[in-house]
Structure formats: structure tokens, C-alpha cells
Amino acid sequence: MKQETCMATRTHRTQVPYKGSGKKIILPLLVIICLGGIPAFPQEPPSDTPDNPPVGSDTRNYFMQQNEENNPIIFQTLEWAPGNHIKWYEVLLEMMDEATGQWVPVNDAIPETMPGTGNLPQNLPEFKGDGRYKTTSNKFTVSLQARESGEPQPYRYTVTSYNLLGHQAFTTNYIEFEVKKAYIPGVESISQDLIYLDTLYDPTIRVSGHNLRKETDYYLVNDREVIRPVEIIPNDNQRRAEVVFDPRSLDVGEWFFRAENPGAFTSDIPLTIKFMKWYDVSLSAGYAPLFVPYDDNVSTYFGTNFMPLGVDLRATFIFLKRRAGYLGVSMNGKWNNFNGEFDAHNVNTHFMQSLLTVVYRYPIIRNRLTVEARLGGGLSYVTGLTFQFPHALESEPFSSIFPAATAGISLAGYAWRGLFIEAGADLIVSFTPDMLILSISPTVSVGWTL
């Protein structure tokens, strides 16, 4: 069951004269906000928790306590300018009855179920009956409710001052205000909680939670500054929203992504912004045919120097980033199918490479276009080499392994965040016992940088 309670936020002041003191009592015109669906809150949240706005921006005149059932109760503080030689004040608090439209006394502004452990709010007035509350301070704390229908609940009050002799000095005019329904937001997750400014990041943060309403405000905040978005796109189900920031406004540091509903009720989730990611991991897969321009033995045995069936798999780890470029290592696997058809026989084999290379990568256009050079070596494999003759005759499968060296170059363009399309070529030299096989492997790949 949802717990309903209410809060107050000061908006502006009106002035009324104070009789007998030669001064004026300043009474705030209040907007009281009532909450729906309030989660449990700590009794005294410290000022440096993310549930509070940054230093210097907290204008709330309400606070929360928990009753004996661990349900939250929100208290509002009404305040006025003190008079001279005043012993106490009496506040008459009234509300408009929803059924009759008449003003009736408010007799339940002080909760009765507060714990008796010294956690009662300061400035809690003394209830004198018939909507009247007594306080010796120029402010007092009460807890007010909104209408169940969701319509604004009108309230009004007057302040009567009593001098040192206990005689009435002056009574102000009625001050009217409303209790409006509001909601505590709850941010449960965001689409990215770590942003690197040197990568192709998405400036839109997708937030999920509850009570994310059309009037909810979103921003990044820390103890120094606030970064506001350029666009907020709410969702009608109040569970999601999209918050778009200007990439030029983002700055490195530890931040809180904050959702704020009317009444300065907030919910935060941490977000970190860094300038450069010290490493990159890229995974890609693509099409890689093979062309053997140098050795005639391939053409003699297979009838062609071009093998159209091929796959390239690559994993690259960049571990050093400098202005002059990025340095890393790459593990690369290639597979090609050699299939030759002759009048008297057919021949088939699989030709593979396992390569380890040193990688140099340079960002031509930051976050958009990079060029990469590779140099290294590894192993080449011939496996399942068979000759097939008529009448279901077939030779014994032959397999072999031999060292290889490689050099390559490629160009990668980033389409969205870490998604890239890469085109390039690798030169591979396979050192077989009786000959050198020089092959060229053009590649077109799709990959993702983690």
C-alpha cells in the first residue's frame, strides 16, 4: 500500500504589519506538496549524501522522519519574522473540506505515532485544540496531507502573537496555500554509467525507474557544478525517459545522474566521465578470400590462384595510448577452402593461419576513422587435403603445419558507438619445406570495440 504524506517548499513572502512593535511580521506563502508511493527514508540523511542537492542550492523547508511502523512522515516548517518582546505565538490552521467547501480546523497536523527516542522534529508546536497550535519560536513544524482524489487541497492559517504579559498583541490576516500531489522519483538504472570522451559515445542517457513524470527534471551534479541536458524525452508509462546532453558540456569527474521531481525530491545514480580509456578491446569477423600470386604449384594442383571462400576472425588488445598513436597486440585466425575440379579428379583442402601481430593504430578522425598497421607471425595449416577420383576412389587425407610471417594494413570507420566497419589486406608468407607460399588476403569485417 502506498504511503501518502506531504512536504512544503517556500515560494515567496507577503508582508503584514505587526502591531505594537513598530516592525513587520513576514509570512511565507507556501506550496505544500503531497507524495505518493514514498519509499523508506533514513531519519537523518547526512548533508553530503546524493539524496541532497549540491551545497548552496538546497532551499527545501521540509524534512523526513519515520514512524514506529517505519513509514516516512514529511514535516514542513512555516516561518515568519519574529516580533519584539513576544512570549509565544498561536497559529490557527484550517483546511477546506472537500465535500462541503467550508473551512474546518486541522487537528491532525502533529503525527501521533512518532518514536519516543528523542527523534521528534525540532519546533514541533503544542496542539491546543480546534486547529490551534502554540509555539515559542517564530516557526513551527507540521505534517499536512493532500486529497486522495489528487486535486489540490486548500489550507490557510493565521498567526497571533502574545507579549511578555501573555496578552494578545496582533493577529495577521489569513494566509492561503495548497497541498498538491507530487511523487518521489526512483532511478533504477541508466544506459551508461561510464563515459570516455575519446571514444564514440552516445550523448543520450536512457534512464529506467519509477515516478519518472513529464515534469521530472534531469541533470548531472557533483560538489562543484551542474550539467543540464539539451533535451528530455519522457515516456508515458513513467518508467523510462531519454536525456540528451551536449557532448561539449560534459567534463571529466565523478558525477551523479539525478532525477528531480517538484518539491526538490531527488534520486541519484553514480556516473563517471573520463577523458581517455587506457585500453581498447576490439573483436571483428569478416569475409576474407585468398589470392596466391607467387607460387605456380597452387595453380597446378587446384586449377586457380584465387580461393573465394574465406573467413577472418580477429581480437585486438590496445594497451598503450599516446598522441603519436596506439600500440597493442592482435590474435588473428583465417580459414580458406581450396577446391579444384579437373576432368580426371577433384582436389579439396582447408588452408588456415593462426597469427600473432604487433598493432599500431592511429586515429585519423577521433572517434570516427582509424588506420591500423600489423606485423607478426604464426603458423599456417593445410588439413584434409584429398584427391578424389572416379568410382569413389579417394586418397588418404594429408595435413601439415609450417611457420608463417604476416604484415597487414586496414582502415576502420566507426558507425555508432563501438560498432565499426573495417577494410584491409594481409600479406602472408608460409614457409613450407620445399617452397614459399606468398598469399594476399583482402578482408571486409564488422566489429565492436569494448
Short mmCIF file of C-alpha atoms in Angstrom, two decimals:
data_model
loop_
_atom_site.label_atom_id
_atom_site.label_comp_id
_atom_site.label_asym_id
_atom_site.label_seq_id
_atom_site.Cartn_x
_atom_site.Cartn_y
_atom_site.Cartn_z
CA MET A 1 0.00 0.00 0.00
CA LYS A 2 1.34 3.43 -0.89
CA GLN A 3 2.12 5.76 1.95
CA GLU A 4 0.94 9.34 1.48
CA THR A 5 2.48 12.24 3.28
CA CYS A 6 3.36 15.80 2.33
CA MET A 7 6.05 18.46 2.23
CA ALA A 8 6.37 22.22 1.87
CA THR A 9 8.53 24.40 -0.32
CA ARG A 10 8.82 28.15 0.23
CA THR A 11 7.98 30.19 -2.85
CA HIS A 12 7.65 33.87 -1.85
CA ARG A 13 6.73 36.10 1.07
CA THR A 14 3.93 38.53 1.83
CA GLN A 15 4.22 41.26 4.45
CA VAL A 16 1.66 42.14 7.13
CA PRO A 17 2.12 44.74 9.87
CA TYR A 18 2.97 43.75 13.41
CA LYS A 19 1.07 45.86 15.94
CA GLY A 20 2.91 47.33 18.91
CA SER A 21 6.48 46.54 17.85
CA GLY A 22 7.00 49.07 15.10
CA LYS A 23 8.18 46.18 12.86
CA LYS A 24 6.59 43.78 10.38
CA ILE A 25 5.99 40.03 10.51
CA ILE A 26 6.97 38.34 7.20
CA LEU A 27 4.84 35.26 6.46
CA PRO A 28 5.80 32.86 3.70
CA LEU A 29 3.27 31.88 1.06
CA LEU A 30 3.80 28.13 0.89
CA VAL A 31 3.25 25.50 -1.73
CA ILE A 32 2.78 22.19 0.09
CA ILE A 33 3.43 19.07 -1.96
CA CYS A 34 1.96 15.69 -1.01
CA LEU A 35 3.72 12.50 -2.05
CA GLY A 36 2.51 9.20 -3.47
CA GLY A 37 4.40 5.95 -3.23
CA ILE A 38 7.17 7.08 -0.87
CA PRO A 39 9.95 4.58 -0.12
CA ALA A 40 11.58 4.29 3.29
CA PHE A 41 13.99 7.10 4.13
CA PRO A 42 16.70 7.40 6.75
CA GLN A 43 15.77 9.50 9.73
CA GLU A 44 18.62 11.98 9.33
CA PRO A 45 20.29 11.80 5.91
CA PRO A 46 23.71 13.47 6.04
CA SER A 47 24.20 16.63 4.01
CA ASP A 48 26.79 15.07 1.72
CA THR A 49 24.65 12.18 0.51
CA PRO A 50 23.50 12.10 -3.13
CA ASP A 51 19.88 12.47 -1.93
CA ASN A 52 20.57 16.17 -1.35
CA PRO A 53 21.17 18.93 -3.89
CA PRO A 54 24.65 20.47 -4.11
CA VAL A 55 25.82 22.87 -1.46
CA GLY A 56 24.15 26.25 -1.75
CA SER A 57 21.14 25.05 -3.76
CA ASP A 58 19.02 23.37 -1.07
CA THR A 59 16.03 25.64 -0.45
CA ARG A 60 13.75 22.97 0.97
CA ASN A 61 11.99 23.74 4.24
CA TYR A 62 10.85 20.19 4.92
CA PHE A 63 12.45 17.01 6.23
CA MET A 64 11.54 13.37 6.76
CA GLN A 65 11.11 11.16 9.80
CA GLN A 66 9.99 7.57 10.21
CA ASN A 67 7.18 6.48 12.47
CA GLU A 68 7.11 3.35 14.58
CA GLU A 69 5.94 1.31 11.58
CA ASN A 70 8.99 2.53 9.62
CA ASN A 71 6.78 4.58 7.29
CA PRO A 72 8.04 8.01 6.24
CA ILE A 73 6.39 11.19 7.51
CA ILE A 74 7.28 14.50 5.91
CA PHE A 75 7.26 17.67 8.00
CA GLN A 76 7.03 21.24 6.74
CA THR A 77 8.31 24.29 8.53
CA LEU A 78 6.28 27.51 8.44
CA GLU A 79 8.31 30.57 9.40
CA TRP A 80 7.73 34.29 9.90
CA ALA A 81 9.77 37.29 11.03
CA PRO A 82 9.91 37.47 14.84
CA GLY A 83 8.38 40.40 16.74
CA ASN A 84 9.89 42.26 19.69
CA HIS A 85 9.04 41.20 23.24
CA ILE A 86 6.90 38.27 22.16
CA LYS A 87 6.43 35.34 24.55
CA TRP A 88 4.66 32.91 22.23
CA TYR A 89 2.67 32.61 19.02
CA GLU A 90 -0.59 30.86 18.33
CA VAL A 91 -1.26 29.53 14.82
CA LEU A 92 -4.79 28.75 13.64
CA LEU A 93 -4.58 26.16 10.87
CA GLU A 94 -7.59 25.35 8.70
CA MET A 95 -8.34 23.33 5.57
CA MET A 96 -11.20 23.42 3.07
CA ASP A 97 -13.50 20.42 3.39
CA GLU A 98 -13.71 18.66 0.04
CA ALA A 99 -17.38 17.71 0.47
CA THR A 100 -18.82 20.97 1.84
CA GLY A 101 -16.33 23.56 0.62
CA GLN A 102 -16.19 25.01 4.17
CA TRP A 103 -13.05 25.86 6.15
CA VAL A 104 -12.58 23.41 9.04
CA PRO A 105 -9.86 23.19 11.74
CA VAL A 106 -6.84 20.95 11.15
CA ASN A 107 -6.40 18.86 14.27
CA ASP A 108 -4.04 16.14 13.00
CA ALA A 109 -1.01 18.16 11.85
CA ILE A 110 1.17 16.53 14.55
CA PRO A 111 1.55 12.75 13.98
CA GLU A 112 0.79 10.59 17.00
CA THR A 113 2.91 7.58 16.02
CA MET A 114 6.38 9.10 16.20
CA PRO A 115 9.04 7.04 18.06
CA GLY A 116 9.72 8.12 21.62
CA THR A 117 13.52 8.05 21.28
CA GLY A 118 14.28 11.74 21.03
CA ASN A 119 13.88 11.83 17.24
CA LEU A 120 10.91 14.20 17.26
CA PRO A 121 11.38 17.22 15.00
CA GLN A 122 12.51 20.50 16.41
CA ASN A 123 9.99 23.34 16.52
CA LEU A 124 7.13 20.88 16.92
CA PRO A 125 4.24 23.01 18.27
CA GLU A 126 1.88 22.25 21.12
CA PHE A 127 -1.63 21.37 19.97
CA LYS A 128 -4.20 23.46 21.85
CA GLY A 129 -7.32 22.06 20.17
CA ASP A 130 -9.74 23.28 17.49
CA GLY A 131 -6.98 23.79 14.89
CA ARG A 132 -4.81 25.96 17.16
CA TYR A 133 -1.10 25.34 17.74
CA LYS A 134 1.20 27.10 20.20
CA THR A 135 4.91 27.74 19.67
CA THR A 136 7.52 29.91 21.39
CA SER A 137 9.55 30.20 18.18
CA ASN A 138 8.84 32.22 15.04
CA LYS A 139 8.44 28.98 13.13
CA PHE A 140 6.74 25.68 13.68
CA THR A 141 6.72 22.25 12.10
CA VAL A 142 3.65 20.28 11.00
CA SER A 143 2.76 17.43 8.65
CA LEU A 144 -0.10 18.03 6.20
CA GLN A 145 -1.98 15.75 3.81
CA ALA A 146 -3.27 16.01 0.26
CA ARG A 147 -6.62 14.92 -1.08
CA GLU A 148 -6.98 11.30 -2.10
CA SER A 149 -8.56 12.47 -5.38
CA GLY A 150 -5.30 14.14 -6.40
CA GLU A 151 -6.88 17.61 -6.55
CA PRO A 152 -5.07 20.44 -4.68
CA GLN A 153 -6.05 20.70 -1.03
CA PRO A 154 -6.51 24.35 0.10
CA TYR A 155 -5.13 25.35 3.52
CA ARG A 156 -4.95 28.65 5.38
CA TYR A 157 -3.56 29.91 8.66
CA THR A 158 -3.21 33.00 10.82
CA VAL A 159 -0.57 33.87 13.41
CA THR A 160 -1.47 35.56 16.70
CA SER A 161 1.37 36.97 18.84
CA TYR A 162 1.30 37.24 22.65
CA ASN A 163 3.51 39.68 24.58
CA LEU A 164 5.52 39.06 27.74
CA LEU A 165 2.41 39.60 29.89
CA GLY A 166 0.55 36.93 27.98
CA HIS A 167 -1.77 39.40 26.29
CA GLN A 168 -2.69 39.18 22.63
CA ALA A 169 -0.65 41.66 20.60
CA PHE A 170 -1.73 41.16 17.00
CA THR A 171 -3.36 38.65 14.63
CA THR A 172 -2.41 38.51 10.97
CA ASN A 173 -4.75 38.07 8.04
CA TYR A 174 -5.29 34.57 6.64
CA ILE A 175 -2.50 33.20 4.50
CA GLU A 176 -3.74 30.62 1.99
CA PHE A 177 -1.76 27.82 0.33
CA GLU A 178 -2.41 24.48 -1.34
CA VAL A 179 -1.29 20.92 -0.90
CA LYS A 180 -0.50 19.43 -4.29
CA LYS A 181 0.32 15.84 -5.10
CA ALA A 182 3.84 15.02 -6.15
CA TYR A 183 5.98 11.90 -6.41
CA ILE A 184 9.41 10.84 -5.25
CA PRO A 185 11.39 9.67 -8.31
CA GLY A 186 13.34 6.45 -8.28
CA VAL A 187 16.24 5.99 -10.70
CA GLU A 188 16.98 2.27 -11.02
CA SER A 189 19.39 2.16 -13.97
CA ILE A 190 20.92 4.25 -16.75
CA SER A 191 22.15 3.13 -20.15
CA GLN A 192 25.76 4.10 -19.44
CA ASP A 193 27.47 4.86 -16.16
CA LEU A 194 30.99 5.28 -17.61
CA ILE A 195 31.77 7.66 -20.48
CA TYR A 196 35.15 8.09 -22.19
CA LEU A 197 35.39 11.35 -24.08
CA ASP A 198 37.96 9.96 -26.54
CA THR A 199 35.56 7.27 -27.76
CA LEU A 200 32.41 7.46 -29.85
CA TYR A 201 29.91 7.62 -27.00
CA ASP A 202 26.17 8.21 -27.07
CA PRO A 203 25.23 11.61 -25.57
CA THR A 204 21.75 10.23 -24.83
CA ILE A 205 21.32 8.59 -21.42
CA ARG A 206 18.34 6.24 -21.18
CA VAL A 207 17.03 6.10 -17.63
CA SER A 208 14.70 3.49 -16.10
CA GLY A 209 12.90 3.68 -12.79
CA HIS A 210 9.57 4.81 -11.33
CA ASN A 211 7.74 8.12 -10.98
CA LEU A 212 9.66 9.50 -13.97
CA ARG A 213 7.00 12.01 -14.94
CA LYS A 214 6.69 14.68 -17.60
CA GLU A 215 7.64 17.34 -15.06
CA THR A 216 10.70 15.42 -13.82
CA ASP A 217 13.97 17.29 -14.27
CA TYR A 218 17.27 15.52 -15.01
CA TYR A 219 20.86 16.72 -14.75
CA LEU A 220 24.41 15.73 -13.79
CA VAL A 221 25.66 17.09 -10.48
CA ASN A 222 28.72 16.92 -8.25
CA ASP A 223 30.07 19.13 -5.47
CA ARG A 224 31.28 21.76 -7.98
CA GLU A 225 28.76 22.19 -10.77
CA VAL A 226 25.61 21.09 -12.55
CA ILE A 227 25.37 19.99 -16.20
CA ARG A 228 21.92 20.43 -17.73
CA PRO A 229 20.67 18.40 -20.73
CA VAL A 230 19.61 19.94 -24.03
CA GLU A 231 16.54 17.69 -24.38
CA ILE A 232 14.38 15.46 -22.17
CA ILE A 233 12.10 12.86 -23.79
CA PRO A 234 9.72 11.36 -21.19
CA ASN A 235 7.75 8.16 -21.60
CA ASP A 236 4.03 7.94 -20.87
CA ASN A 237 4.43 4.91 -18.63
CA GLN A 238 6.53 6.96 -16.16
CA ARG A 239 9.10 4.18 -16.12
CA ARG A 240 11.59 5.43 -18.71
CA ALA A 241 13.00 8.61 -20.21
CA GLU A 242 15.74 9.72 -22.59
CA VAL A 243 18.03 12.55 -21.54
CA VAL A 244 20.19 14.15 -24.23
CA PHE A 245 23.34 16.10 -23.27
CA ASP A 246 25.51 18.35 -25.38
CA PRO A 247 28.84 16.48 -25.67
CA ARG A 248 30.67 19.81 -25.41
CA SER A 249 29.21 20.38 -21.94
CA LEU A 250 30.47 17.11 -20.44
CA ASP A 251 33.51 17.28 -18.19
CA VAL A 252 35.67 14.63 -16.55
CA GLY A 253 34.93 13.68 -12.97
CA GLU A 254 32.68 11.70 -10.68
CA TRP A 255 29.05 12.71 -11.15
CA PHE A 256 25.58 11.80 -10.04
CA PHE A 257 22.86 11.44 -12.64
CA ARG A 258 19.90 12.99 -10.83
CA ALA A 259 16.15 12.91 -11.38
CA GLU A 260 14.26 15.64 -9.51
CA ASN A 261 10.51 15.98 -9.08
CA PRO A 262 8.66 19.09 -7.86
CA GLY A 263 9.41 19.72 -4.22
CA ALA A 264 13.14 19.03 -4.69
CA PHE A 265 12.66 15.28 -4.25
CA THR A 266 15.57 13.55 -5.92
CA SER A 267 17.00 10.17 -6.85
CA ASP A 268 20.61 9.67 -7.93
CA ILE A 269 22.83 7.09 -9.57
CA PRO A 270 26.63 7.44 -9.99
CA LEU A 271 28.15 8.25 -13.39
CA THR A 272 31.85 8.61 -14.20
CA ILE A 273 33.30 10.66 -17.06
CA LYS A 274 36.94 10.12 -18.06
CA PHE A 275 38.98 11.71 -20.81
CA MET A 276 40.73 8.63 -22.21
CA LYS A 277 40.19 4.93 -21.87
CA TRP A 278 43.62 3.46 -21.23
CA TYR A 279 42.86 0.29 -23.21
CA ASP A 280 40.67 -0.92 -26.08
CA VAL A 281 39.47 -4.42 -26.92
CA SER A 282 38.22 -4.90 -30.47
CA LEU A 283 36.53 -8.03 -31.82
CA SER A 284 35.74 -8.48 -35.51
CA ALA A 285 34.64 -11.06 -38.04
CA GLY A 286 34.57 -10.77 -41.80
CA TYR A 287 34.92 -12.10 -45.29
CA ALA A 288 38.49 -12.89 -46.39
CA PRO A 289 39.18 -14.58 -49.77
CA LEU A 290 42.74 -15.63 -50.61
CA PHE A 291 44.86 -14.87 -53.63
CA VAL A 292 48.21 -16.63 -54.28
CA PRO A 293 50.13 -14.61 -56.90
CA TYR A 294 53.61 -16.09 -56.46
CA ASP A 295 53.60 -19.90 -56.38
CA ASP A 296 52.57 -21.87 -59.50
CA ASN A 297 52.12 -25.08 -57.50
CA VAL A 298 48.81 -23.85 -56.15
CA SER A 299 47.52 -23.18 -59.65
CA THR A 300 48.88 -26.53 -60.81
CA TYR A 301 47.18 -28.53 -58.03
CA PHE A 302 43.95 -26.56 -57.67
CA GLY A 303 43.46 -25.02 -61.09
CA THR A 304 43.28 -21.43 -59.75
CA ASN A 305 45.19 -18.97 -57.61
CA PHE A 306 42.03 -17.40 -56.14
CA MET A 307 40.05 -19.02 -53.35
CA PRO A 308 36.75 -17.12 -52.78
CA LEU A 309 35.64 -18.93 -49.62
CA GLY A 310 37.28 -17.44 -46.56
CA VAL A 311 36.68 -16.12 -43.04
CA ASP A 312 38.76 -13.78 -40.89
CA LEU A 313 38.42 -13.61 -37.07
CA ARG A 314 40.41 -11.05 -35.09
CA ALA A 315 40.79 -9.95 -31.46
CA THR A 316 42.89 -6.86 -30.76
CA PHE A 317 44.04 -5.53 -27.40
CA ILE A 318 45.34 -1.94 -27.32
CA PHE A 319 47.33 -1.36 -24.13
CA LEU A 320 49.17 1.92 -24.79
CA LYS A 321 47.67 5.23 -25.97
CA ARG A 322 49.74 8.28 -26.84
CA ARG A 323 49.32 11.31 -29.07
CA ALA A 324 51.54 9.61 -31.64
CA GLY A 325 49.20 6.63 -31.84
CA TYR A 326 48.05 3.48 -30.06
CA LEU A 327 50.04 0.27 -29.57
CA GLY A 328 48.72 -3.23 -28.99
CA VAL A 329 48.66 -6.87 -30.00
CA SER A 330 46.28 -8.86 -32.16
CA MET A 331 45.32 -12.53 -32.43
CA ASN A 332 44.09 -13.45 -35.88
CA GLY A 333 42.59 -16.62 -37.29
CA LYS A 334 41.94 -17.21 -41.01
CA TRP A 335 40.22 -20.03 -42.85
CA ASN A 336 40.02 -20.68 -46.60
CA ASN A 337 38.65 -23.58 -48.59
CA PHE A 338 40.67 -24.73 -51.65
CA ASN A 339 38.58 -26.73 -54.10
CA GLY A 340 39.78 -27.65 -57.57
CA GLU A 341 37.86 -29.57 -60.24
CA PHE A 342 39.60 -31.38 -63.13
CA ASP A 343 38.47 -33.81 -65.80
CA ALA A 344 40.00 -36.81 -64.09
CA HIS A 345 39.88 -35.84 -60.42
CA ASN A 346 38.90 -33.26 -57.81
CA VAL A 347 41.06 -31.88 -55.00
CA ASN A 348 39.96 -30.25 -51.76
CA THR A 349 41.68 -28.89 -48.67
CA HIS A 350 41.38 -26.35 -45.86
CA PHE A 351 44.10 -23.70 -45.57
CA MET A 352 44.29 -21.89 -42.22
CA GLN A 353 46.50 -19.44 -40.30
CA SER A 354 46.94 -18.63 -36.63
CA LEU A 355 48.76 -15.30 -36.36
CA LEU A 356 50.01 -13.07 -33.55
CA THR A 357 50.88 -9.50 -34.56
CA VAL A 358 52.01 -6.21 -33.08
CA VAL A 359 49.46 -3.50 -33.88
CA TYR A 360 49.94 0.22 -34.42
CA ARG A 361 46.69 2.21 -34.62
CA TYR A 362 46.32 5.90 -35.37
CA PRO A 363 43.05 7.89 -35.12
CA ILE A 364 42.82 9.94 -38.33
CA ILE A 365 39.49 11.42 -37.20
CA ARG A 366 38.98 10.96 -33.47
CA ASN A 367 36.11 8.61 -32.69
CA ARG A 368 35.37 8.20 -36.42
CA LEU A 369 38.22 6.89 -38.57
CA THR A 370 41.39 4.93 -37.70
CA VAL A 371 44.19 3.36 -39.69
CA GLU A 372 45.97 0.25 -38.44
CA ALA A 373 49.23 -1.49 -39.36
CA ARG A 374 50.15 -5.02 -38.27
CA LEU A 375 53.35 -7.06 -38.28
CA GLY A 376 53.96 -10.51 -36.86
CA GLY A 377 53.97 -14.22 -37.47
CA GLY A 378 52.41 -17.53 -36.61
CA LEU A 379 51.51 -20.85 -38.19
CA SER A 380 49.89 -21.99 -41.44
CA TYR A 381 47.96 -25.24 -41.71
CA VAL A 382 46.97 -27.50 -44.56
CA THR A 383 44.42 -30.01 -43.36
CA GLY A 384 42.19 -32.58 -45.01
CA LEU A 385 43.96 -32.42 -48.40
CA THR A 386 42.39 -35.20 -50.52
CA PHE A 387 42.30 -36.23 -54.19
CA GLN A 388 39.00 -37.68 -55.36
CA PHE A 389 38.84 -39.91 -58.44
CA PRO A 390 36.00 -41.61 -60.29
CA HIS A 391 34.44 -44.77 -58.90
CA ALA A 392 34.55 -43.36 -55.32
CA LEU A 393 38.30 -43.56 -55.09
CA GLU A 394 39.91 -41.11 -52.68
CA SER A 395 43.43 -40.56 -51.41
CA GLU A 396 44.36 -40.60 -47.75
CA PRO A 397 43.85 -37.14 -46.14
CA PHE A 398 47.07 -35.16 -45.80
CA SER A 399 47.76 -32.48 -43.18
CA SER A 400 50.78 -30.30 -42.48
CA ILE A 401 51.83 -27.33 -40.38
CA PHE A 402 54.56 -24.77 -41.07
CA PRO A 403 55.64 -21.29 -39.87
CA ALA A 404 54.34 -18.07 -41.39
CA ALA A 405 55.01 -14.33 -41.33
CA THR A 406 52.47 -11.59 -41.98
CA ALA A 407 52.06 -7.86 -42.48
CA GLY A 408 48.81 -6.02 -42.92
CA ILE A 409 47.03 -2.70 -43.06
CA SER A 410 43.38 -1.71 -42.61
CA LEU A 411 41.07 1.27 -42.31
CA ALA A 412 38.18 1.28 -39.81
CA GLY A 413 35.22 3.64 -39.70
CA TYR A 414 33.00 3.86 -36.60
CA ALA A 415 29.30 3.96 -37.39
CA TRP A 416 27.74 4.03 -33.91
CA ARG A 417 29.42 3.94 -30.52
CA GLY A 418 31.78 0.91 -30.66
CA LEU A 419 30.46 -0.51 -33.94
CA PHE A 420 32.96 -0.29 -36.80
CA ILE A 421 33.37 -1.47 -40.38
CA GLU A 422 36.92 -2.36 -41.43
CA ALA A 423 38.54 -2.95 -44.81
CA GLY A 424 42.13 -4.02 -45.34
CA ALA A 425 44.54 -6.66 -46.57
CA ASP A 426 47.11 -9.05 -45.11
CA LEU A 427 50.24 -10.34 -46.81
CA ILE A 428 51.08 -13.85 -45.58
CA VAL A 429 54.26 -15.81 -46.31
CA SER A 430 54.05 -19.53 -45.49
CA PHE A 431 57.41 -21.32 -45.16
CA THR A 432 56.81 -24.84 -46.46
CA PRO A 433 59.75 -27.29 -46.70
CA ASP A 434 60.18 -27.01 -50.46
CA MET A 435 58.71 -23.66 -51.35
CA LEU A 436 57.40 -20.30 -50.16
CA ILE A 437 53.70 -19.64 -50.50
CA LEU A 438 53.04 -15.90 -50.80
CA SER A 439 49.35 -15.09 -50.37
CA ILE A 440 47.26 -11.92 -50.14
CA SER A 441 44.11 -11.91 -48.02
CA PRO A 442 41.80 -8.90 -48.53
CA THR A 443 39.27 -8.52 -45.69
CA VAL A 444 35.99 -6.73 -45.08
CA SER A 445 34.93 -7.03 -41.43
CA VAL A 446 32.39 -5.82 -38.94
CA GLY A 447 33.45 -5.41 -35.33
CA TRP A 448 32.84 -3.88 -31.94
CA THR A 449 35.25 -2.04 -29.64
CA LEU A 450 34.52 -2.75 -25.98
#
